Short mmCIF file of C-alpha atoms in Angstrom, two decimals:
data_model
loop_
_atom_site.label_atom_id
_atom_site.label_comp_id
_atom_site.label_asym_id
_atom_site.label_seq_id
_atom_site.Cartn_x
_atom_site.Cartn_y
_atom_site.Cartn_z
CA MET A 118 27.93 5.87 0.01
CA GLY A 119 29.95 3.48 2.16
CA ARG A 120 29.64 -0.29 2.17
CA ASN A 121 28.01 -0.35 5.62
CA ALA A 122 25.52 2.33 4.60
CA ILE A 123 24.51 0.33 1.54
CA ARG A 124 24.06 -2.78 3.66
CA ILE A 125 21.84 -0.88 6.09
CA VAL A 126 19.78 0.51 3.19
CA ILE A 127 19.35 -2.97 1.69
CA VAL A 128 18.36 -4.51 5.04
CA LEU A 129 15.86 -1.72 5.78
CA ALA A 130 14.46 -1.90 2.25
CA THR A 131 14.07 -5.67 2.48
CA PHE A 132 12.26 -5.44 5.82
CA SER A 133 10.06 -2.65 4.42
CA VAL A 134 9.03 -4.73 1.43
CA LEU A 135 8.42 -7.78 3.62
CA GLY A 136 6.37 -5.62 5.99
CA ILE A 137 4.25 -4.28 3.14
CA LEU A 138 3.70 -7.80 1.82
CA LEU A 139 2.70 -9.06 5.29
CA ILE A 140 0.27 -6.16 5.76
CA GLN A 141 -1.17 -6.78 2.32
CA PHE A 142 -1.50 -10.49 3.08
CA PHE A 143 -3.27 -9.65 6.35
CA PHE A 144 -5.74 -7.34 4.63
CA LEU A 145 -6.41 -9.84 1.86
CA LYS A 146 -6.98 -12.63 4.36
CA ASN A 147 -9.21 -10.38 6.45
CA THR A 148 -11.16 -9.37 3.34
CA ALA A 149 -11.54 -13.01 2.28
CA ASP A 150 -12.78 -13.95 5.76
CA LEU A 151 -15.25 -11.06 5.76
CA ASN A 152 -16.51 -12.05 2.32
CA GLU A 153 -16.84 -15.65 3.50
CA THR A 154 -18.90 -14.56 6.48
CA ARG A 155 -20.93 -12.12 4.41
CA PHE A 156 -21.69 -14.70 1.76
CA HIS A 157 -22.76 -17.26 4.34
CA ASP A 158 -24.96 -14.73 6.15
CA ASP A 159 -26.54 -13.44 2.94
CA ALA A 160 -27.11 -16.92 1.56
CA ALA A 161 -28.52 -18.19 4.86
CA GLN A 162 -30.85 -15.20 5.21
CA ALA A 163 -32.01 -15.45 1.60
CA LEU A 164 -32.74 -19.16 2.00
CA LYS A 165 -34.63 -18.51 5.27
CA ASN A 166 -36.76 -15.96 3.47
CA VAL A 167 -37.43 -18.45 0.69
CA ALA A 168 -38.51 -21.08 3.21
CA ARG A 169 -40.66 -18.52 5.05
CA HIS A 170 -42.36 -17.55 1.77
CA LEU A 171 -43.05 -21.21 1.05
CA ILE A 172 -44.58 -21.73 4.50
CA GLU A 173 -46.71 -18.59 4.19
CA TYR A 174 -47.92 -19.72 0.78
CA ASN A 175 -48.89 -23.13 2.13
CA ASP A 176 -50.70 -21.49 5.06
CA LYS A 177 -52.66 -19.32 2.64
CA ILE A 178 -53.76 -22.00 0.22
CA ARG A 179 -54.71 -24.30 3.11
CA GLU A 180 -56.46 -21.44 4.93
CA ARG A 181 -54.74 -22.03 8.22
CA LYS A 182 -53.06 -19.82 10.73
CA ALA A 183 -49.33 -19.49 10.83
CA ASN A 184 -47.74 -22.32 12.77
CA ALA A 185 -44.87 -21.09 14.96
CA SER A 186 -43.40 -24.60 15.04
CA LEU A 187 -42.80 -24.52 11.28
CA LEU A 188 -39.73 -22.31 11.45
CA PRO A 189 -37.23 -22.84 8.62
CA GLU A 190 -33.77 -24.20 9.36
CA VAL A 191 -30.76 -23.55 7.14
CA GLU A 192 -27.74 -25.80 7.45
CA GLN A 193 -24.47 -25.33 5.59
CA ILE A 194 -23.31 -28.77 4.48
CA SER A 195 -20.16 -27.49 2.71
CA ASN A 196 -18.70 -24.19 1.57
CA ASN A 197 -21.09 -24.00 -1.37
CA TYR A 198 -23.96 -26.34 -0.49
CA TYR A 199 -26.91 -25.48 1.77
CA VAL A 200 -29.87 -27.54 2.95
CA VAL A 201 -33.11 -25.81 4.04
CA ASN A 202 -35.69 -27.63 6.17
CA VAL A 203 -39.27 -26.51 5.46
CA ASN A 204 -41.22 -29.25 7.33
CA GLU A 205 -43.82 -29.22 4.55
CA GLU A 206 -44.21 -30.26 0.97
CA ILE A 207 -42.43 -27.99 -1.46
CA ASN A 208 -43.78 -26.72 -4.76
CA PRO A 209 -40.82 -26.71 -7.21
CA GLN A 210 -42.28 -23.88 -9.28
CA LEU A 211 -42.76 -21.74 -6.24
CA LEU A 212 -39.31 -22.60 -4.90
CA GLU A 213 -37.60 -21.50 -8.09
CA HIS A 214 -39.48 -18.25 -8.16
CA PHE A 215 -38.61 -17.35 -4.56
CA LEU A 216 -34.97 -18.39 -4.96
CA ILE A 217 -34.55 -16.03 -7.89
CA LYS A 218 -36.38 -13.28 -6.08
CA GLU A 219 -34.38 -13.51 -2.83
CA PHE A 220 -30.98 -14.01 -4.48
CA THR A 221 -31.58 -10.91 -6.56
CA ARG A 222 -32.58 -9.01 -3.46
CA PHE A 223 -29.35 -9.97 -1.63
CA ASN A 224 -27.24 -9.37 -4.76
CA LEU A 225 -26.10 -12.99 -4.95
CA SER A 226 -25.48 -12.89 -8.69
CA LEU A 227 -24.19 -16.46 -8.93
CA ASP A 228 -25.02 -19.55 -10.90
CA PHE A 229 -26.78 -22.05 -8.66
CA GLN A 230 -28.48 -25.42 -8.68
CA TYR A 231 -31.44 -26.45 -6.55
CA ALA A 232 -33.16 -29.74 -5.87
CA ILE A 233 -35.94 -31.04 -3.61
CA TYR A 234 -35.80 -34.16 -1.52
CA ASP A 235 -38.36 -36.76 -2.61
CA CYS A 236 -39.56 -38.93 0.28
CA GLU A 237 -40.71 -41.77 -1.95
CA SER A 238 -37.52 -42.26 -3.94
CA LYS A 239 -35.31 -40.86 -1.18
CA LYS A 240 -33.43 -38.86 -3.76
CA MET A 241 -32.97 -35.23 -4.67
CA VAL A 242 -35.22 -34.42 -7.62
CA TYR A 243 -36.11 -31.42 -9.77
CA GLY A 244 -32.40 -30.67 -10.14
CA ILE A 245 -32.30 -27.42 -12.09
CA SER A 246 -29.28 -25.21 -12.86
CA LEU A 247 -29.98 -21.51 -13.19
CA THR A 248 -27.75 -18.63 -14.24
CA GLY A 249 -27.03 -16.03 -11.64
CA LYS A 250 -26.51 -13.05 -13.92
CA LYS A 251 -28.60 -10.08 -12.91
CA ASP A 252 -30.19 -9.59 -16.29
CA SER A 253 -31.15 -13.27 -16.49
CA LEU A 254 -32.63 -13.24 -13.03
CA LYS A 255 -34.70 -10.19 -13.87
CA ARG A 256 -36.04 -11.80 -17.00
CA GLN A 257 -37.38 -14.68 -14.91
CA GLN A 258 -39.19 -12.34 -12.55
CA PHE A 259 -42.65 -11.11 -13.34
CA HIS A 260 -44.38 -7.77 -13.01
CA PRO A 261 -48.18 -8.22 -12.98
CA LYS A 262 -50.64 -5.70 -11.69
CA GLN A 263 -50.48 -4.86 -8.04
CA LYS A 264 -51.97 -7.68 -5.99
CA THR A 265 -51.18 -9.38 -2.78
CA ALA A 266 -48.04 -11.45 -2.83
CA CYS A 267 -49.87 -14.73 -2.62
CA ASP A 268 -52.41 -13.85 -5.32
CA GLN A 269 -49.57 -12.78 -7.55
CA ASP A 270 -47.76 -16.05 -6.94
CA ASP A 271 -50.83 -18.12 -7.81
CA GLU A 272 -51.24 -16.48 -11.20
CA LEU A 273 -47.55 -16.52 -11.97
CA PHE A 274 -47.16 -20.23 -11.40
CA ASP A 275 -50.27 -21.09 -13.37
CA ALA A 276 -49.07 -19.03 -16.35
CA HIS A 277 -45.37 -19.79 -16.43
CA TYR A 278 -44.69 -23.17 -14.81
CA LYS A 279 -47.22 -25.57 -16.27
CA SER A 280 -44.42 -27.67 -17.65
CA MET A 281 -42.51 -27.88 -14.34
CA SER A 282 -44.23 -31.09 -13.33
CA ASP A 283 -42.63 -32.78 -16.33
CA ARG A 284 -39.11 -31.91 -15.13
CA LYS A 285 -38.86 -34.37 -12.23
CA ASN A 286 -35.32 -35.36 -13.01
CA VAL A 287 -32.92 -36.85 -10.48
CA SER A 288 -30.30 -34.45 -9.14
CA SER A 289 -26.72 -35.24 -8.17
CA LEU A 290 -26.95 -33.08 -5.05
CA PRO A 291 -26.37 -35.04 -1.83
CA THR A 292 -29.19 -35.85 0.56
CA CYS A 293 -29.43 -35.04 4.26
CA GLU A 294 -30.82 -37.69 6.62
CA LYS A 295 -31.57 -35.12 9.28
CA TYR A 296 -34.67 -33.70 7.55
CA THR A 297 -37.69 -35.01 5.64
CA TYR A 298 -39.10 -32.01 3.79
CA TYR A 299 -36.20 -29.90 2.57
CA PHE A 300 -34.49 -28.54 -0.50
CA GLY A 301 -30.82 -28.05 -1.31
CA VAL A 302 -29.05 -25.20 -3.08
CA TYR A 303 -25.57 -25.55 -4.57
CA PHE A 304 -23.32 -22.71 -5.79
CA PRO A 305 -20.79 -24.19 -8.27
CA ASN A 306 -18.89 -20.93 -8.92
CA ARG A 307 -18.84 -19.18 -5.61
CA SER A 308 -15.38 -17.67 -6.37
CA LYS A 309 -17.12 -15.11 -8.61
CA TYR A 310 -18.71 -13.65 -5.51
CA TYR A 311 -15.29 -13.01 -3.96
CA SER A 312 -13.78 -11.64 -7.14
CA ASN A 313 -16.60 -9.13 -7.45
CA ASN A 314 -16.22 -8.02 -3.83
CA ILE A 315 -12.41 -7.66 -3.80
CA HIS A 316 -12.12 -6.00 -7.18
CA ALA A 317 -10.58 -2.92 -5.57
CA TRP A 318 -7.95 -5.09 -3.91
CA TYR A 319 -6.81 -6.30 -7.29
CA ILE A 320 -6.08 -2.71 -8.26
CA VAL A 321 -4.26 -2.09 -4.96
CA ASN A 322 -2.22 -5.26 -5.45
CA GLY A 323 -1.32 -4.18 -8.97
CA ILE A 324 -0.14 -0.77 -7.74
CA LEU A 325 1.81 -2.42 -4.91
CA PHE A 326 3.44 -4.82 -7.34
CA ILE A 327 4.54 -1.91 -9.55
CA VAL A 328 5.91 -0.09 -6.48
CA ILE A 329 7.86 -3.18 -5.44
CA LEU A 330 9.26 -3.49 -8.97
CA PHE A 331 10.43 0.12 -8.93
CA PHE A 332 11.81 -0.39 -5.43
CA SER A 333 13.73 -3.50 -6.52
CA TYR A 334 15.04 -1.66 -9.56
CA THR A 335 16.21 1.19 -7.31
CA LEU A 336 18.13 -1.27 -5.14
CA TYR A 337 19.62 -2.83 -8.25
CA VAL A 338 20.76 0.59 -9.47
CA ILE A 339 22.30 1.37 -6.08
CA LEU A 340 24.22 -1.90 -6.05
CA LYS A 341 25.25 -1.45 -9.66
CA GLN A 342 26.48 2.07 -9.00
CA ARG A 343 28.36 0.81 -5.97
CA GLN A 344 29.99 -1.87 -8.07
CA LEU A 345 30.90 0.61 -10.80
CA SER A 346 32.30 2.95 -8.16
CA GLU A 347 34.58 0.21 -6.84
CA VAL A 348 35.63 -0.73 -10.37
CA GLN A 349 36.42 2.91 -11.09
CA LYS A 350 38.35 3.20 -7.85
CA ASN A 351 40.41 0.09 -8.63
CA PHE A 352 41.05 1.34 -12.16
CA ILE A 353 42.31 4.70 -10.89
CA ASN A 354 44.53 2.95 -8.34
CA ASN A 355 45.97 0.67 -11.01
CA LEU A 356 46.35 3.56 -13.45
CA THR A 357 48.20 5.61 -10.84
CA HIS A 358 50.43 2.68 -9.97
CA GLU A 359 51.19 1.91 -13.62
CA PHE A 360 52.04 5.53 -14.45
CA LYS A 361 53.95 6.39 -11.30
CA THR A 362 56.59 3.68 -11.80
CA PRO A 363 57.79 4.75 -15.27
CA ILE A 364 57.43 8.44 -14.38
CA ALA A 365 59.56 7.94 -11.27
CA SER A 366 62.17 6.03 -13.31
CA ILE A 367 62.28 8.74 -15.98
CA ASP A 368 62.51 11.48 -13.33
CA LEU A 369 65.39 9.72 -11.57
CA SER A 370 67.22 9.09 -14.83
CA ALA A 371 66.70 12.71 -15.93
CA ARG A 372 68.23 14.00 -12.65
CA VAL A 373 71.21 11.68 -13.09
CA LEU A 374 71.71 12.84 -16.65
CA ALA A 375 71.50 16.45 -15.52
CA ASP A 376 74.78 16.00 -13.61
CA PRO A 377 77.59 17.52 -15.76
CA ALA A 378 79.97 14.79 -14.63
CA ILE A 379 77.88 12.13 -16.38
CA VAL A 380 79.60 12.97 -19.68
CA HIS A 381 82.78 11.42 -18.28
CA GLN A 382 80.93 8.13 -17.57
CA PRO A 383 79.71 6.90 -20.98
CA LYS A 384 78.47 3.51 -19.72
CA ARG A 385 76.41 5.13 -17.00
CA LEU A 386 75.10 7.68 -19.50
CA GLU A 387 74.10 4.90 -21.86
CA LYS A 388 72.41 2.97 -19.05
CA TYR A 389 70.21 5.84 -17.88
CA SER A 390 69.43 6.86 -21.44
CA ALA A 391 68.20 3.29 -22.09
CA ILE A 392 66.08 3.44 -18.91
CA ILE A 393 64.40 6.62 -20.11
CA GLY A 394 63.74 5.04 -23.50
CA GLU A 395 62.32 1.82 -22.03
CA GLN A 396 60.10 3.59 -19.49
CA THR A 397 58.89 6.07 -22.09
CA GLN A 398 57.97 3.18 -24.36
CA ARG A 399 56.20 1.42 -21.49
CA LEU A 400 54.26 4.54 -20.60
CA SER A 401 53.35 5.06 -24.24
CA LEU A 402 52.05 1.48 -24.52
CA GLN A 403 49.85 1.90 -21.46
CA VAL A 404 48.38 5.14 -22.78
CA GLU A 405 47.86 3.55 -26.18
CA LYS A 406 46.01 0.63 -24.60
CA VAL A 407 43.61 2.96 -22.78
CA LEU A 408 43.02 5.06 -25.89
CA GLN A 409 42.53 1.96 -28.00
CA MET A 410 39.79 0.64 -25.71
CA ALA A 411 38.11 4.05 -25.66
CA SER A 412 38.18 4.10 -29.45
CA ILE A 413 36.57 0.67 -29.69
CA GLU A 414 33.83 1.77 -27.28
CA LYS A 415 33.03 5.03 -29.09
CA LYS A 416 32.77 3.71 -32.62
CA LYS A 417 31.88 0.45 -34.27
CA LEU A 418 34.81 -1.90 -34.60
CA GLN A 419 36.11 -2.01 -38.15
CA LEU A 420 37.88 -5.28 -39.00
CA GLU A 421 39.96 -5.80 -42.11
CA LYS A 422 39.68 -9.55 -42.52
CA GLN A 423 42.04 -11.50 -44.69
CA GLU A 424 42.96 -15.13 -45.16
CA ILE A 425 45.62 -16.18 -42.67
CA ASP A 426 47.64 -19.39 -42.48
CA LEU A 427 47.15 -20.27 -38.83
CA THR A 428 50.39 -22.20 -38.20
CA GLU A 429 52.62 -19.59 -39.80
CA PHE A 430 50.78 -16.73 -38.11
CA LEU A 431 51.04 -18.28 -34.62
CA HIS A 432 54.79 -18.85 -35.04
CA LYS A 433 55.26 -15.23 -36.11
CA CYS A 434 53.21 -13.77 -33.22
CA ILE A 435 55.01 -15.90 -30.66
CA GLU A 436 58.42 -14.82 -31.95
CA GLU A 437 57.42 -11.15 -31.82
CA PHE A 438 56.12 -11.64 -28.28
CA LYS A 439 59.40 -13.27 -27.21
CA ASN A 440 61.38 -10.33 -28.59
CA GLY A 441 59.52 -7.97 -26.28
CA GLN A 442 60.20 -9.89 -23.06
CA ASN A 443 63.67 -8.41 -22.43
CA GLY A 444 65.32 -11.76 -21.79
CA ASN A 445 62.80 -13.02 -19.20
CA ASP A 446 62.93 -16.76 -18.54
CA TYR A 447 59.81 -18.53 -19.90
CA ASN A 448 58.73 -21.40 -22.07
CA ILE A 449 56.10 -21.42 -24.86
CA ALA A 450 55.21 -24.71 -26.56
CA LEU A 451 53.19 -24.64 -29.78
CA PHE A 452 51.28 -27.58 -31.29
CA THR A 453 49.50 -27.12 -34.63
CA PRO A 454 47.70 -29.43 -37.08
CA SER A 455 49.85 -31.31 -39.57
CA GLY A 456 47.94 -29.93 -42.55
CA SER A 457 47.39 -26.35 -43.62
CA VAL A 458 44.64 -24.48 -41.75
CA SER A 459 43.42 -21.07 -42.89
CA ILE A 460 41.04 -18.66 -41.17
CA GLN A 461 39.53 -15.25 -41.97
CA ALA A 462 40.75 -12.66 -39.45
CA ASP A 463 42.08 -9.15 -38.95
CA ALA A 464 45.82 -9.80 -38.60
CA PHE A 465 46.51 -6.80 -36.33
CA HIS A 466 43.74 -7.49 -33.83
CA PHE A 467 44.21 -11.27 -33.95
CA CYS A 468 47.86 -10.81 -33.04
CA ASN A 469 46.83 -8.51 -30.17
CA ILE A 470 44.52 -11.24 -28.85
CA ILE A 471 47.47 -13.64 -28.68
CA TYR A 472 49.67 -10.97 -27.02
CA ASN A 473 47.08 -10.20 -24.35
CA ILE A 474 46.43 -13.84 -23.45
CA LEU A 475 50.18 -14.61 -23.28
CA ASP A 476 50.81 -11.43 -21.28
CA ASN A 477 48.21 -12.46 -18.69
CA SER A 478 49.66 -15.98 -18.52
CA PHE A 479 53.11 -14.55 -17.76
CA LYS A 480 52.00 -11.87 -15.29
CA TYR A 481 49.86 -14.19 -13.16
CA CYS A 482 52.47 -16.85 -12.57
CA ASP A 483 54.58 -17.29 -9.44
CA ASP A 484 57.10 -19.67 -11.02
CA LYS A 485 58.76 -19.82 -14.41
CA PRO A 486 55.99 -19.10 -16.92
CA GLU A 487 55.04 -22.05 -19.11
CA VAL A 488 52.34 -21.83 -21.76
CA THR A 489 51.15 -24.55 -24.10
CA ILE A 490 49.40 -23.33 -27.24
CA ARG A 491 47.45 -25.98 -29.09
CA ALA A 492 45.55 -25.42 -32.35
CA GLU A 493 43.22 -28.14 -33.63
CA GLN A 494 40.14 -28.68 -35.75
CA LEU A 495 37.12 -29.97 -33.80
CA LYS A 496 33.47 -30.32 -34.91
CA GLY A 497 33.53 -27.74 -37.67
CA THR A 498 35.60 -25.26 -35.66
CA VAL A 499 39.21 -24.28 -35.21
CA GLN A 500 40.07 -24.12 -31.51
CA ILE A 501 43.17 -22.45 -30.14
CA SER A 502 43.84 -23.16 -26.47
CA PHE A 503 46.37 -21.38 -24.22
CA ALA A 504 47.12 -23.53 -21.16
CA ASP A 505 49.30 -21.87 -18.52
CA GLN A 506 50.76 -22.95 -15.17
CA GLY A 507 49.85 -19.74 -13.34
CA ILE A 508 47.93 -19.02 -10.17
CA GLY A 509 44.58 -19.82 -11.82
CA ILE A 510 41.26 -17.99 -11.71
CA PRO A 511 38.65 -18.77 -9.01
CA ARG A 512 35.44 -20.16 -10.46
CA GLN A 513 33.29 -17.23 -9.26
CA TYR A 514 35.41 -14.76 -11.25
CA ARG A 515 35.72 -16.62 -14.56
CA LYS A 516 32.78 -14.84 -16.16
CA LYS A 517 33.71 -11.43 -14.76
CA ILE A 518 37.33 -11.36 -15.97
CA PHE A 519 36.14 -10.32 -19.44
CA ASP A 520 34.41 -7.22 -18.00
CA ARG A 521 36.11 -3.88 -18.47
CA PHE A 522 38.40 -2.79 -15.62
CA PHE A 523 37.71 -5.98 -13.67
CA ARG A 524 40.62 -7.64 -11.94
CA VAL A 525 40.54 -10.57 -9.56
CA PRO A 526 40.53 -9.01 -6.08
CA THR A 527 43.93 -9.11 -4.30
CA GLY A 528 43.19 -6.64 -1.49
CA ASN A 529 45.68 -3.80 -1.24
CA ILE A 530 48.46 -5.80 -2.90
CA HIS A 531 49.32 -4.51 -6.40
CA ASN A 532 52.13 -6.87 -7.36
CA VAL A 533 50.65 -7.42 -10.85
CA LYS A 534 50.53 -4.46 -13.21
CA GLY A 535 47.55 -3.76 -15.45
CA PHE A 536 44.29 -1.88 -15.89
CA GLY A 537 41.87 -4.76 -16.41
CA LEU A 538 41.51 -3.89 -20.11
CA GLY A 539 43.31 -6.77 -21.81
CA LEU A 540 40.69 -9.49 -21.56
CA ASP A 541 37.88 -7.02 -22.26
CA TYR A 542 39.71 -6.20 -25.50
CA VAL A 543 40.14 -9.91 -26.26
CA LYS A 544 36.41 -10.55 -25.84
CA LYS A 545 35.35 -7.57 -27.97
CA ILE A 546 37.70 -8.51 -30.81
CA ALA A 547 36.60 -12.16 -30.65
CA GLU A 548 32.92 -11.19 -30.76
CA GLY A 549 33.65 -8.78 -33.62
CA HIS A 550 34.99 -11.74 -35.60
CA GLY A 551 32.05 -13.95 -34.59
CA TRP A 552 34.29 -16.08 -32.38
CA LYS A 553 33.93 -17.26 -28.78
CA ILE A 554 36.41 -17.07 -25.92
CA GLN A 555 36.16 -19.41 -22.93
CA VAL A 556 38.19 -19.97 -19.78
CA SER A 557 38.47 -23.17 -17.76
CA GLU A 558 40.66 -24.71 -15.09
CA ASN A 559 43.97 -26.32 -16.01
CA SER A 560 44.80 -29.26 -13.75
CA PRO A 561 46.81 -29.34 -11.51
CA LYS A 562 47.10 -25.51 -11.63
CA GLY A 563 46.61 -22.61 -13.97
CA SER A 564 43.96 -21.72 -16.52
CA ILE A 565 43.08 -22.58 -20.11
CA PHE A 566 41.84 -19.85 -22.46
CA THR A 567 40.17 -21.34 -25.54
CA LEU A 568 39.42 -19.35 -28.69
CA ILE A 569 36.69 -21.03 -30.77
CA ILE A 570 36.69 -20.04 -34.46
CA PRO A 571 33.92 -21.37 -36.75
CA GLU A 572 35.24 -22.67 -40.05
#
């Protein structure tokens, strides 16, 4: 899949997810608004019925005809507080009974508080909190023999609410100056009503969230595969470039040596024979590096640690590295502690770490390579820093350079040979020893690789 195709897929996927989220938000908001309206309508209708029952009861006990002017009024003071005007005195026992009855009928299974306005004290009194659970509401309802509603009410209140007159406590519910004979009802936990009504939406949201997670993971896999594809492509390009040069040199030298007249030119014969030997050795080293990394990946790294004198070992590794540079002009400065410093390390792999870091410092340098190696003891650790004067490493690539096959992008220019395996090897060997490897900027130019070895 091409870069543009991946971008189009990502853009479309992003808009799709955003579209789904917007639609979901719209439906949730619409559901919340509908529940708000439904709750208000149900609560208002239930409270009207309660007030109507109270008026009918008063008409019955006073043996009067229904007064059309005594119509109940329900006013919503806040989201969860309602005031109901009855225009007559209110019996608290009767009010509680009808509230429970009507709330159960409209399925308003919520905790609520009610209070009645007292004209004398000008306060809300009989402030009672009742549970809204269905089973509790049912327990407070009564089931006598079949009688008229008003007869049933009379007997119920006489039997079950004799102590109500002793509960004239002051309520904290606010008053309303608009009415004289009214009661107030407060729903402290109205959110339960919404949660019960949008239960299905919770399930839908959960499924949508899982879908979005899978969708995001799919995009991550696509991007990761794209990145791995580019890394693989760069590795193959570098591998081809690295192998073609020595192969071409060996092929050219072999054709020169195939000329029978070459035997009469011993210096030329020696020169091309040396070229074949050098290029064969170079090719062999590249193949060995690839096989070595594959071996480390396939099986657990086995380290043969031994006690090493750091100063002596660094001098030895640097001398061996210099011998393999074929007379190239460079400068390596080494600074070590005055006393003896010993560490536990695998000599072969530790030496390869030094080779790889020095090799990178030399390859990525436009001028005469200069590397300063400094070993010192700091805060319970031995730190070995390699400061070069090369082209440096951009900040955004400093963490990635230790990834396998990764090389700092240079476009189509391949003026630096390599597979992107050296620093990956360095990191794996360092971690196998329990060490850390860090890279930082070297002012005014270049990079500093620091190997941190716990004592």
